[in-house]
Amino acid sequence: MKYLTLIAAMIATTSAFAADELDILANSEQLSSEMMSVSRGGEYELKLDNLYASSEMNGDVAGNAAYNNTTGDNLIDAGSLSNSSGVFNIVQNTGNNVLIQNATVVNLTLK
């Protein structure tokens, strides 16, 4: 019941916020051409002079032991990345007791 109350409170808060944003609709059923012309997508532009993105990883490998282990080769063959799209990375490991930490930071500017 506690979760249901929380969800109801969130919906009520969101609805009140949305009502304030859409207050221009309260006085008329139809928006004027002038109002529509200034309310198009791309109206708001966020200009950033400085962009900071980082990733911090603090891994630790301690107290491990590996005896008489066989490690293999890593191979990225022609076609291994065929049909790939988007942002991706490849991490390979041929050792034992290895800590691999990997991060990708992507900054997008959509216009």
Backbone as ProteinMPNN parsed JSONL, in Angstrom:
{"seq_chain_A": "MKYLTLIAAMIATTSAFAADELDILANSEQLSSEMMSVSRGGEYELKLDNLYASSEMNGDVAGNAAYNNTTGDNLIDAGSLSNSSGVFNIVQNTGNNVLIQNATVVNLTLK", "coords_chain_A": {"N_chain_A": [[0.825, -1.192, 0.0], [2.024, 1.16, 0.675], [3.688, 1.677, -1.513], [1.819, 2.08, -3.535], [0.607, 4.441, -2.685], [2.799, 6.163, -2.897], [3.249, 6.093, -5.665], [0.84, 7.218, -6.567], [1.116, 9.788, -5.5], [3.311, 10.681, -6.94], [2.263, 10.727, -9.54], [0.268, 12.654, -9.25], [1.834, 14.905, -8.657], [3.358, 15.113, -10.998], [1.316, 15.545, -12.844], [0.351, 18.044, -12.021], [2.586, 19.61, -12.553], [2.781, 19.293, -15.343], [0.382, 20.484, -16.065], [0.874, 23.159, -15.452], [2.833, 23.732, -17.367], [1.361, 23.474, -19.7], [-0.397, 25.567, -19.665], [-1.044, 27.409, -21.582], [-2.994, 26.266, -23.083], [-5.298, 26.473, -21.658], [-6.983, 28.648, -22.075], [-8.058, 28.598, -24.615], [-9.423, 26.623, -27.285], [-8.095, 26.218, -29.603], [-4.883, 26.723, -30.928], [-3.2, 29.668, -31.933], [-1.745, 30.561, -35.137], [0.549, 32.052, -34.794], [1.383, 31.328, -32.207], [1.887, 28.628, -32.631], [4.016, 28.809, -34.427], [6.173, 29.641, -32.915], [6.518, 27.59, -31.204], [7.812, 25.261, -31.965], [9.709, 22.205, -32.565], [13.104, 22.21, -31.506], [13.139, 24.705, -30.553], [14.253, 25.381, -28.128], [17.548, 25.773, -27.205], [20.429, 24.455, -25.893], [23.315, 25.849, -24.919], [26.582, 25.026, -24.505], [29.564, 25.963, -23.074], [31.595, 24.656, -21.882], [32.347, 21.331, -21.46], [32.304, 18.56, -19.408], [33.225, 15.345, -18.838], [33.668, 12.277, -17.239], [35.152, 9.217, -16.05], [35.559, 7.098, -13.374], [37.375, 4.478, -12.075], [38.109, 2.072, -9.691], [39.551, -0.523, -9.234], [40.753, -3.597, -7.73], [43.09, -6.142, -7.481], [43.997, -8.721, -5.542], [45.674, -11.158, -3.581], [45.17, -13.396, -5.135], [45.716, -16.518, -6.836], [47.119, -18.479, -9.428], [47.847, -21.473, -10.878], [49.671, -23.52, -13.119], [48.096, -22.961, -15.388], [46.627, -22.664, -18.589], [46.715, -20.286, -21.067], [44.985, -18.687, -23.743], [44.886, -17.577, -27.207], [43.711, -14.439, -28.447], [41.522, -13.463, -30.957], [40.531, -11.296, -33.408], [38.762, -11.548, -36.082], [38.397, -11.058, -39.645], [35.297, -9.747, -40.378], [34.332, -10.1, -37.859], [33.213, -7.907, -36.684], [31.169, -7.326, -38.357], [28.025, -6.065, -39.406], [27.769, -4.533, -37.164], [26.807, -1.727, -35.207], [26.574, 1.594, -33.904], [27.995, 2.598, -30.746], [30.634, 0.827, -29.533], [32.911, -1.365, -27.825], [35.865, -3.39, -27.578], [37.101, -5.777, -25.427], [39.801, -7.67, -24.513], [41.256, -10.551, -23.007], [43.943, -12.484, -22.095], [45.107, -13.493, -19.924], [45.612, -14.596, -16.484], [44.028, -13.956, -13.367], [43.418, -11.251, -13.788], [42.431, -7.922, -13.723], [40.105, -6.21, -15.419], [39.175, -3.096, -16.356], [36.919, -0.968, -17.831], [35.728, 1.795, -19.599], [33.437, 3.849, -21.337], [32.877, 6.993, -22.512], [30.51, 8.987, -23.889], [29.776, 11.834, -25.639], [27.102, 13.67, -26.8], [25.796, 15.888, -29.193], [22.845, 17.045, -30.136], [21.118, 18.3, -32.836]], "CA_chain_A": [[0.0, 0.0, 0.0], [2.927, 2.299, 0.737], [4.159, 1.944, -2.87], [0.695, 2.619, -4.284], [0.473, 5.833, -2.266], [3.923, 6.884, -3.475], [3.003, 6.221, -7.102], [-0.246, 8.187, -6.731], [1.672, 11.11, -5.221], [4.164, 11.047, -8.071], [1.394, 11.049, -10.674], [-0.375, 13.93, -8.952], [2.853, 15.943, -8.788], [3.681, 15.226, -12.419], [0.164, 16.134, -13.522], [0.322, 19.465, -11.694], [3.686, 20.226, -13.292], [2.406, 19.312, -16.756], [-0.693, 21.454, -16.226], [1.489, 24.481, -15.485], [3.506, 23.895, -18.649], [0.371, 23.555, -20.768], [-1.364, 26.585, -19.297], [-1.459, 28.139, -22.781], [-4.173, 25.606, -23.635], [-6.439, 26.653, -20.774], [-7.859, 29.74, -22.486], [-8.633, 28.431, -25.944], [-9.406, 25.262, -27.804], [-7.241, 26.159, -30.772], [-3.735, 27.619, -30.837], [-3.033, 30.533, -33.097], [-0.588, 30.272, -35.991], [1.711, 32.701, -34.187], [1.817, 30.493, -31.086], [2.455, 27.402, -33.189], [5.285, 29.074, -35.113], [7.262, 29.79, -31.936], [6.515, 26.423, -30.321], [8.222, 24.097, -32.745], [10.883, 21.482, -32.09], [14.347, 22.945, -31.69], [12.964, 26.058, -30.03], [15.163, 25.581, -27.012], [18.895, 25.308, -27.508], [21.321, 24.499, -24.745], [24.667, 26.15, -25.375], [27.574, 24.668, -23.502], [30.913, 26.427, -23.365], [32.539, 23.708, -21.309], [31.733, 20.031, -21.229], [33.19, 17.715, -18.616], [32.735, 13.984, -18.645], [34.769, 11.444, -16.755], [34.821, 7.911, -15.502], [36.555, 6.713, -12.375], [37.295, 3.066, -11.707], [39.094, 1.771, -8.66], [39.568, -1.97, -9.023], [41.884, -4.123, -6.977], [43.304, -7.583, -7.549], [44.951, -9.054, -4.478], [45.497, -12.445, -2.929], [44.774, -14.44, -6.078], [46.785, -17.404, -7.303], [46.77, -19.328, -10.566], [48.98, -22.368, -11.123], [49.571, -24.465, -14.234], [46.974, -22.587, -16.25], [46.929, -22.406, -19.993], [45.965, -19.159, -21.618], [44.848, -18.819, -25.189], [45.02, -16.397, -28.056], [42.512, -13.684, -28.805], [41.532, -13.203, -32.388], [39.441, -10.547, -34.029], [38.88, -11.957, -37.475], [37.629, -10.279, -40.615], [33.881, -10.052, -40.247], [33.921, -10.187, -36.455], [32.413, -6.729, -36.356], [30.196, -7.049, -39.417], [26.666, -5.751, -38.942], [27.816, -3.778, -35.908], [26.469, -0.314, -35.328], [26.573, 2.277, -32.625], [29.256, 2.726, -30.019], [30.971, -0.419, -28.862], [34.344, -1.564, -27.629], [36.277, -4.783, -27.45], [38.06, -6.02, -24.352], [40.327, -9.025, -24.614], [42.095, -10.953, -21.888], [44.538, -13.814, -22.248], [45.856, -13.802, -18.709], [44.917, -15.068, -15.29], [43.999, -12.988, -12.266], [43.502, -9.936, -14.414], [41.305, -7.02, -13.506], [39.888, -5.364, -16.596], [38.216, -2.023, -16.142], [36.714, -0.336, -19.118], [34.662, 2.793, -19.592], [33.244, 4.617, -22.562], [32.131, 8.223, -22.285], [30.041, 9.488, -25.179], [29.122, 13.138, -25.584], [26.274, 13.882, -27.986], [25.148, 17.167, -29.424], [21.741, 16.807, -31.069], [20.598, 19.56, -33.385]], "C_chain_A": [[0.869, 1.255, 0.0], [3.387, 2.691, -0.671], [3.05, 2.55, -3.722], [0.485, 4.091, -3.95], [1.575, 6.681, -2.879], [3.719, 7.105, -4.971], [1.906, 7.249, -7.359], [0.256, 9.605, -6.491], [2.552, 11.587, -6.371], [3.328, 11.451, -9.28], [0.73, 12.401, -10.456], [0.608, 15.079, -9.12], [3.198, 16.175, -10.249], [2.544, 15.892, -13.175], [0.081, 17.63, -13.258], [1.407, 20.203, -12.453], [3.337, 20.346, -14.765], [1.306, 20.337, -17.009], [-0.136, 22.868, -16.27], [2.16, 24.74, -16.828], [2.514, 24.095, -19.785], [-0.713, 24.586, -20.479], [-1.83, 27.383, -20.513], [-2.706, 27.527, -23.402], [-5.437, 25.878, -22.83], [-7.442, 27.671, -21.311], [-8.491, 29.56, -23.855], [-8.551, 26.976, -26.373], [-8.412, 25.116, -28.941], [-6.1, 27.159, -30.609], [-3.617, 28.44, -32.108], [-1.8, 30.12, -33.896], [0.679, 30.878, -35.407], [2.265, 31.858, -33.037], [2.465, 29.21, -31.598], [3.828, 27.648, -33.816], [6.444, 29.237, -34.137], [7.374, 28.574, -31.019], [6.91, 25.147, -31.051], [9.435, 23.423, -32.114], [12.144, 22.265, -32.397], [14.261, 24.365, -31.182], [13.985, 26.359, -28.942], [16.519, 24.991, -27.354], [19.759, 25.5, -26.266], [22.728, 24.721, -25.259], [25.634, 25.886, -24.227], [28.934, 25.185, -23.931], [31.945, 25.414, -22.894], [31.8, 22.414, -21.007], [32.73, 19.155, -20.502], [32.534, 16.353, -18.432], [33.906, 13.133, -18.198], [34.231, 10.106, -16.275], [35.931, 7.529, -14.541], [36.328, 5.264, -11.979], [38.426, 2.766, -10.733], [39.064, 0.285, -8.332], [40.816, -2.395, -8.274], [41.929, -5.639, -7.153], [44.356, -7.908, -6.511], [44.638, -10.441, -3.937], [45.066, -13.569, -3.847], [45.975, -15.294, -6.458], [46.263, -18.249, -8.451], [47.995, -20.163, -10.907], [48.669, -23.297, -12.287], [48.355, -24.206, -15.126], [47.464, -22.352, -17.667], [46.079, -21.24, -20.457], [45.976, -19.27, -23.128], [45.061, -17.515, -25.915], [43.66, -15.729, -28.216], [42.605, -13.333, -30.27], [40.293, -12.411, -32.772], [39.619, -10.757, -35.517], [38.099, -11.001, -38.375], [36.166, -10.691, -40.51], [33.415, -10.157, -38.808], [33.004, -9.039, -36.068], [31.402, -6.396, -37.45], [28.806, -6.912, -38.813], [26.648, -5.065, -37.586], [27.415, -2.342, -36.184], [26.473, 0.297, -33.943], [27.961, 2.369, -32.029], [29.507, 1.418, -29.295], [32.473, -0.469, -28.661], [34.621, -3.045, -27.433], [37.314, -4.867, -26.343], [38.504, -7.464, -24.464], [41.26, -9.301, -23.446], [42.643, -12.347, -22.168], [45.268, -14.241, -20.987], [44.981, -14.354, -17.611], [45.025, -14.001, -14.206], [44.153, -11.561, -12.775], [42.24, -9.152, -14.072], [41.2, -6.12, -14.731], [38.816, -4.348, -16.24], [38.123, -1.247, -17.436], [35.566, 0.65, -19.002], [34.615, 3.477, -20.942], [32.388, 5.825, -22.215], [31.781, 8.792, -23.648], [29.334, 10.815, -24.949], [28.371, 13.349, -26.888], [25.773, 15.315, -28.029], [24.099, 16.934, -30.499], [21.198, 18.148, -31.542], [19.498, 19.265, -34.363]], "O_chain_A": [[0.511, 2.275, -0.589], [3.47, 3.875, -0.994], [3.307, 3.433, -4.54], [0.214, 4.898, -4.84], [1.32, 7.797, -3.332], [3.989, 8.192, -5.481], [2.028, 8.065, -8.272], [-0.137, 10.528, -7.203], [2.532, 12.765, -6.729], [3.657, 12.418, -9.967], [0.642, 13.205, -11.384], [0.251, 16.121, -9.669], [3.318, 17.32, -10.685], [2.785, 16.718, -14.055], [-0.226, 18.405, -14.164], [1.176, 21.307, -12.947], [3.572, 21.389, -15.374], [1.296, 20.988, -18.054], [-0.619, 23.696, -17.043], [2.068, 25.842, -17.368], [2.805, 24.819, -20.738], [-1.825, 24.482, -20.996], [-2.908, 27.976, -20.478], [-3.406, 28.191, -24.166], [-6.535, 25.545, -23.275], [-8.635, 27.564, -21.027], [-9.391, 30.32, -24.213], [-7.722, 26.208, -25.886], [-7.937, 24.014, -29.215], [-6.319, 28.3, -30.202], [-3.899, 27.964, -33.207], [-0.924, 29.418, -33.39], [1.758, 30.294, -35.51], [3.479, 31.695, -32.912], [3.476, 28.761, -31.058], [4.705, 26.788, -33.742], [7.593, 28.99, -34.506], [8.242, 28.539, -30.147], [6.379, 24.073, -30.766], [10.1, 23.991, -31.247], [12.238, 22.914, -33.439], [15.196, 25.147, -31.353], [14.512, 27.469, -28.859], [16.614, 23.83, -27.751], [19.801, 26.58, -25.677], [23.276, 23.87, -25.96], [25.513, 26.446, -23.137], [29.402, 24.879, -25.028], [33.04, 25.329, -23.449], [30.747, 22.422, -20.369], [33.876, 19.022, -20.933], [31.417, 16.249, -17.926], [35.012, 13.259, -18.725], [33.026, 9.907, -16.12], [37.112, 7.632, -14.872], [35.224, 4.876, -11.596], [39.567, 3.173, -10.948], [38.598, -0.109, -7.263], [41.8, -1.659, -8.193], [40.919, -6.324, -6.991], [45.484, -7.423, -6.593], [43.477, -10.84, -3.85], [44.63, -14.613, -3.364], [47.116, -14.836, -6.404], [45.11, -18.681, -8.446], [49.061, -19.618, -11.193], [47.551, -23.796, -12.422], [47.678, -25.139, -15.557], [48.585, -21.895, -17.89], [44.865, -21.222, -20.257], [46.873, -19.877, -23.713], [45.374, -16.487, -25.314], [42.613, -16.37, -28.13], [43.668, -12.948, -30.758], [39.162, -12.811, -32.494], [40.529, -10.199, -36.13], [37.252, -10.238, -37.91], [35.853, -11.88, -40.553], [32.216, -10.29, -38.56], [32.125, -9.193, -35.22], [30.842, -5.3, -37.464], [28.47, -7.57, -37.828], [25.609, -5.025, -36.928], [27.659, -1.813, -37.268], [26.385, -0.406, -32.937], [28.967, 2.234, -32.725], [28.664, 0.961, -28.523], [33.215, 0.304, -29.267], [33.719, -3.837, -27.159], [38.288, -4.114, -26.331], [37.677, -8.375, -24.505], [41.957, -8.41, -22.96], [41.885, -13.277, -22.445], [45.974, -15.249, -20.989], [43.779, -14.554, -17.781], [45.996, -13.246, -14.148], [44.934, -10.775, -12.239], [41.128, -9.677, -14.131], [42.119, -5.357, -15.029], [37.697, -4.704, -15.871], [39.135, -0.914, -18.054], [34.549, 0.359, -18.373], [35.639, 3.655, -21.601], [31.29, 5.678, -21.679], [32.665, 9.048, -24.467], [28.399, 10.9, -24.153], [28.95, 13.218, -27.966], [25.375, 15.876, -27.009], [24.437, 16.655, -31.649], [20.863, 19.016, -30.737], [18.922, 20.186, -34.941]]}, "name": "protein", "num_of_chains": 1, "seq": "MKYLTLIAAMIATTSAFAADELDILANSEQLSSEMMSVSRGGEYELKLDNLYASSEMNGDVAGNAAYNNTTGDNLIDAGSLSNSSGVFNIVQNTGNNVLIQNATVVNLTLK"}
